[in-house]
């Protein structure tokens, strides 16, 4: 019985996923299935350490992106998501977007921080290297995201690009709706200073990224 229920929910998710590419609004049945799937997730996960069940709560952006089952959103929906997320970015009050690239490198390397088994008082990192090539000295990196090597050397060192880099780290959905890149500022993963430091890693002319 349990298995049959699970299977029917999974089939329904796949079917919903297939229809997701079109810009059709989800039907009442889809909403019912989504609610069941959410309840199932909440029932199967257990809160442990700092990883509470609130991590399963999705905001509006995540809800829309989940409904699309990882397919790129139609243009007008993407624009709406990007506009809404851009408006939610909190820019540094002092107007400075660049910190210390050396600290930025440590933060980009650090994968610990928010897992249930991590010390909540310990270091919180961004794990940028899990998805990006950044400084050429680090030869172990993931390729889910584009290479950021020579980021400012290629794109320029000006205020526009600095702003883009900071905003991207703060809330990646503001520039690419439904991206897999985490929203480091929006979700309180990194502090403002940590974000400035990783932005410096990309933007500082002295950073190995731009050598
Ligand atoms: C889970 C994977 C993942 C992690 C972790 C991640 N990113 Fe990304 N990032 C992506 C993906 C995928 C893209 C391309 C799609 C997009 O623009 O969101 C991207 C795009 C970017 C871009 C835009 C590149 C361009 O050419 O315009 C920047 C800048 C960036 N990431 C910086 C960072 C930094 C800095 C960190 C760490 C603080 C980081 N990312 C962590 C997946 C990730």
Short mmCIF file of C-alpha atoms and ligand atoms in Angstrom, two decimals:
data_model
loop_
_atom_site.label_atom_id
_atom_site.label_comp_id
_atom_site.label_asym_id
_atom_site.label_seq_id
_atom_site.Cartn_x
_atom_site.Cartn_y
_atom_site.Cartn_z
CA UNK A 1 0.00 0.00 0.00
CA UNK A 2 2.76 2.34 1.07
CA UNK A 3 4.84 1.50 -2.02
CA UNK A 4 1.84 2.00 -4.28
CA UNK A 5 1.21 5.44 -2.78
CA UNK A 6 4.87 6.36 -3.23
CA UNK A 7 4.85 5.19 -6.83
CA UNK A 8 1.70 7.11 -7.66
CA UNK A 9 3.15 10.30 -6.20
CA UNK A 10 6.38 9.80 -8.11
CA UNK A 11 4.56 9.13 -11.38
CA UNK A 12 2.48 12.23 -10.78
CA UNK A 13 5.63 14.31 -10.21
CA UNK A 14 7.13 13.02 -13.47
CA UNK A 15 3.91 13.77 -15.35
CA UNK A 16 3.73 17.24 -13.81
CA UNK A 17 7.38 17.70 -14.74
CA UNK A 18 6.69 16.92 -18.40
CA UNK A 19 3.92 19.46 -18.55
CA UNK A 20 6.03 22.04 -16.74
CA UNK A 21 7.86 23.25 -19.84
CA UNK A 22 4.75 24.89 -21.21
CA UNK A 23 3.63 28.11 -19.56
CA UNK A 24 0.37 26.54 -18.39
CA UNK A 25 -0.62 27.32 -14.81
CA UNK A 26 -0.58 24.27 -12.54
CA UNK A 27 -4.02 22.69 -12.15
CA UNK A 28 -5.77 22.02 -8.85
CA UNK A 29 -4.74 18.37 -9.16
CA UNK A 30 -1.09 19.40 -9.53
CA UNK A 31 -1.42 21.54 -6.40
CA UNK A 32 -2.92 18.59 -4.52
CA UNK A 33 -0.07 16.35 -5.60
CA UNK A 34 2.50 18.97 -4.67
CA UNK A 35 0.95 19.29 -1.21
CA UNK A 36 1.05 15.50 -0.79
CA UNK A 37 4.68 15.36 -1.90
CA UNK A 38 5.56 18.16 0.53
CA UNK A 39 3.81 16.39 3.39
CA UNK A 40 5.66 13.20 2.50
CA UNK A 41 9.01 14.99 2.55
CA UNK A 42 8.20 16.55 5.92
CA UNK A 43 7.20 13.16 7.30
CA UNK A 44 10.35 11.41 6.06
CA UNK A 45 13.02 13.94 7.06
CA UNK A 46 14.12 14.34 10.65
CA UNK A 47 15.50 17.52 12.16
CA UNK A 48 19.09 16.98 13.23
CA UNK A 49 21.47 19.46 14.81
CA UNK A 50 21.22 22.82 13.07
CA UNK A 51 19.41 21.27 10.08
CA UNK A 52 15.78 21.89 10.97
CA UNK A 53 12.71 20.90 8.98
CA UNK A 54 12.23 24.56 8.04
CA UNK A 55 14.79 23.84 5.33
CA UNK A 56 12.00 22.09 3.46
CA UNK A 57 9.95 25.29 3.34
CA UNK A 58 10.18 26.82 -0.12
CA UNK A 59 9.79 30.50 -0.89
CA UNK A 60 7.87 31.70 -3.93
CA UNK A 61 10.91 31.43 -6.24
CA UNK A 62 11.75 27.89 -5.15
CA UNK A 63 8.11 26.86 -5.45
CA UNK A 64 7.86 28.07 -9.06
CA UNK A 65 11.24 26.56 -9.97
CA UNK A 66 10.37 23.21 -8.34
CA UNK A 67 7.12 23.07 -10.27
CA UNK A 68 9.14 23.37 -13.47
CA UNK A 69 11.10 20.27 -12.43
CA UNK A 70 14.50 21.77 -13.30
CA UNK A 71 13.51 22.83 -16.79
CA UNK A 72 14.41 26.40 -17.72
CA UNK A 73 11.48 28.72 -16.96
CA UNK A 74 9.65 30.39 -19.85
CA UNK A 75 11.06 33.88 -20.53
CA UNK A 76 8.28 35.91 -18.91
CA UNK A 77 8.34 33.80 -15.74
CA UNK A 78 12.15 34.02 -15.61
CA UNK A 79 11.98 37.80 -15.87
CA UNK A 80 9.46 37.98 -13.03
CA UNK A 81 11.62 35.78 -10.78
CA UNK A 82 14.77 37.76 -11.60
CA UNK A 83 13.08 41.11 -10.98
CA UNK A 84 11.67 39.97 -7.63
CA UNK A 85 15.00 38.55 -6.47
CA UNK A 86 16.96 41.59 -7.62
CA UNK A 87 14.68 43.79 -5.53
CA UNK A 88 15.41 41.64 -2.46
CA UNK A 89 19.20 42.06 -2.58
CA UNK A 90 20.60 43.94 0.42
CA UNK A 91 23.55 45.97 -0.79
CA UNK A 92 26.30 46.84 1.74
CA UNK A 93 25.43 50.07 3.58
CA UNK A 94 29.00 51.39 3.21
CA UNK A 95 28.81 51.00 -0.57
CA UNK A 96 31.99 48.89 -0.64
CA UNK A 97 31.68 45.61 -2.52
CA UNK A 98 35.24 44.32 -2.32
CA UNK A 99 36.86 42.76 0.75
CA UNK A 100 40.03 40.71 1.12
CA UNK A 101 40.63 38.20 -1.67
CA UNK A 102 42.83 36.01 0.56
CA UNK A 103 39.93 35.46 2.94
CA UNK A 104 37.73 35.02 -0.11
CA UNK A 105 39.90 32.14 -1.28
CA UNK A 106 39.50 30.42 2.11
CA UNK A 107 35.73 30.91 2.03
CA UNK A 108 35.54 29.60 -1.55
CA UNK A 109 37.49 26.51 -0.45
CA UNK A 110 35.51 25.87 2.74
CA UNK A 111 32.73 23.33 2.35
CA UNK A 112 31.72 23.04 5.99
CA UNK A 113 29.15 25.10 7.80
CA UNK A 114 25.50 24.32 7.40
CA UNK A 115 25.30 20.52 7.50
CA UNK A 116 23.74 18.82 10.51
CA UNK A 117 27.12 17.36 11.44
CA UNK A 118 28.92 20.73 11.33
CA UNK A 119 29.60 22.74 14.46
CA UNK A 120 27.18 25.71 14.24
CA UNK A 121 29.88 27.84 15.89
CA UNK A 122 32.52 26.68 13.40
CA UNK A 123 33.50 28.13 10.02
CA UNK A 124 30.81 28.58 7.40
CA UNK A 125 32.05 28.38 3.84
CA UNK A 126 30.66 28.82 0.35
CA UNK A 127 32.17 25.78 -1.37
CA UNK A 128 32.44 27.74 -4.62
CA UNK A 129 35.08 25.31 -5.91
CA UNK A 130 32.53 22.50 -5.76
CA UNK A 131 30.98 24.08 -8.86
CA UNK A 132 33.53 26.51 -10.34
CA UNK A 133 37.10 26.75 -11.47
CA UNK A 134 38.40 29.93 -9.79
CA UNK A 135 42.10 30.43 -8.96
CA UNK A 136 44.36 28.32 -11.21
CA UNK A 137 46.37 27.06 -8.21
CA UNK A 138 43.39 24.91 -7.19
CA UNK A 139 43.25 22.00 -9.59
CA UNK A 140 40.33 20.22 -7.92
CA UNK A 141 37.04 21.87 -8.83
CA UNK A 142 33.56 21.06 -10.06
CA UNK A 143 32.14 22.06 -13.42
CA UNK A 144 28.43 22.54 -12.64
CA UNK A 145 29.02 26.29 -13.01
CA UNK A 146 31.17 28.14 -15.58
CA UNK A 147 34.87 28.79 -14.97
CA UNK A 148 35.46 32.03 -13.08
CA UNK A 149 39.19 32.08 -13.84
CA UNK A 150 40.19 35.55 -15.16
CA UNK A 151 36.70 36.79 -14.22
CA UNK A 152 37.53 40.52 -13.96
CA UNK A 153 40.42 40.39 -16.40
CA UNK A 154 37.93 39.36 -19.08
CA UNK A 155 34.80 41.21 -17.89
CA UNK A 156 36.42 44.37 -16.53
CA UNK A 157 37.12 45.73 -13.04
CA UNK A 158 34.47 48.50 -13.07
CA UNK A 159 31.60 49.19 -10.66
CA UNK A 160 28.99 47.49 -12.92
CA UNK A 161 30.79 44.15 -12.85
CA UNK A 162 31.54 44.50 -9.12
CA UNK A 163 27.85 45.04 -8.53
CA UNK A 164 26.93 42.06 -10.69
CA UNK A 165 29.44 39.81 -8.86
CA UNK A 166 28.16 40.88 -5.42
CA UNK A 167 24.52 40.58 -6.42
CA UNK A 168 25.14 37.19 -7.99
CA UNK A 169 26.70 35.84 -4.80
CA UNK A 170 23.97 37.43 -2.66
CA UNK A 171 21.07 36.08 -4.74
CA UNK A 172 21.91 34.11 -7.86
CA UNK A 173 18.25 33.90 -8.95
CA UNK A 174 18.31 37.66 -9.55
CA UNK A 175 20.36 37.05 -12.71
CA UNK A 176 19.49 33.49 -13.73
CA UNK A 177 16.07 32.32 -12.58
CA UNK A 178 15.96 28.77 -11.22
CA UNK A 179 19.75 28.40 -11.19
CA UNK A 180 21.33 25.65 -9.12
CA UNK A 181 23.72 28.17 -7.54
CA UNK A 182 22.91 28.80 -3.85
CA UNK A 183 21.63 32.23 -2.71
CA UNK A 184 24.38 32.95 -0.21
CA UNK A 185 23.17 36.29 1.14
CA UNK A 186 19.46 35.80 0.66
CA UNK A 187 19.52 32.58 2.66
CA UNK A 188 21.94 33.82 5.32
CA UNK A 189 24.70 31.36 4.43
CA UNK A 190 27.47 34.00 4.22
CA UNK A 191 27.84 37.28 6.09
CA UNK A 192 28.18 40.57 4.24
CA UNK A 193 31.93 40.61 4.93
CA UNK A 194 32.33 37.05 3.62
CA UNK A 195 30.49 38.00 0.42
CA UNK A 196 32.75 41.03 -0.06
CA UNK A 197 35.75 38.73 0.39
CA UNK A 198 34.65 36.22 -2.26
CA UNK A 199 33.76 39.08 -4.60
CA UNK A 200 37.33 40.38 -4.08
CA UNK A 201 38.63 36.95 -5.04
CA UNK A 202 36.90 37.44 -8.42
CA UNK A 203 37.46 41.18 -8.82
CA UNK A 204 40.75 42.24 -7.17
CA UNK A 205 43.52 42.83 -9.72
CA UNK A 206 45.89 41.26 -7.16
CA UNK A 207 43.84 38.08 -6.87
CA UNK A 208 45.39 35.01 -8.54
CA UNK A 209 42.11 34.79 -10.49
CA UNK A 210 43.18 37.80 -12.56
CA UNK A 211 46.89 37.09 -12.89
C1 LIG B 1 26.03 24.24 -6.47
C2 LIG B 1 26.86 24.84 -7.46
C3 LIG B 1 27.35 26.25 -7.30
C4 LIG B 1 28.00 26.79 -6.21
C5 LIG B 1 28.32 26.15 -4.88
C6 LIG B 1 28.38 28.12 -6.62
N1 LIG B 1 27.93 28.38 -7.89
FE1 LIG B 1 28.24 30.08 -8.96
N2 LIG B 1 27.17 29.30 -10.52
C7 LIG B 1 26.65 28.04 -10.58
C8 LIG B 1 25.99 27.85 -11.86
C9 LIG B 1 25.29 26.59 -12.32
C10 LIG B 1 26.13 29.05 -12.58
C11 LIG B 1 25.60 29.35 -14.01
C12 LIG B 1 24.14 29.69 -13.94
C13 LIG B 1 23.92 30.99 -13.23
O1 LIG B 1 24.34 32.05 -13.74
O2 LIG B 1 23.39 30.95 -12.10
C14 LIG B 1 26.89 29.95 -11.71
C15 LIG B 1 27.23 31.24 -12.06
C16 LIG B 1 28.07 32.05 -11.30
C17 LIG B 1 28.50 33.38 -11.69
C18 LIG B 1 28.14 34.10 -12.98
C19 LIG B 1 29.18 33.76 -14.02
C20 LIG B 1 29.11 34.63 -15.25
O3 LIG B 1 29.87 34.32 -16.19
O4 LIG B 1 28.37 35.60 -15.30
C21 LIG B 1 29.31 33.85 -10.70
C22 LIG B 1 30.00 35.21 -10.63
C23 LIG B 1 29.37 32.83 -9.67
N3 LIG B 1 28.60 31.76 -10.08
C24 LIG B 1 30.10 32.93 -8.50
C25 LIG B 1 30.08 31.98 -7.48
C26 LIG B 1 30.78 32.16 -6.22
C27 LIG B 1 31.70 33.31 -5.89
C28 LIG B 1 30.47 31.06 -5.45
C29 LIG B 1 30.85 30.84 -4.01
C30 LIG B 1 30.51 31.95 -3.13
C31 LIG B 1 29.60 30.21 -6.25
N4 LIG B 1 29.39 30.81 -7.46
C32 LIG B 1 29.07 28.99 -5.82
C33 LIG B 1 26.73 27.08 -9.60
C34 LIG B 1 27.31 27.25 -8.34
#
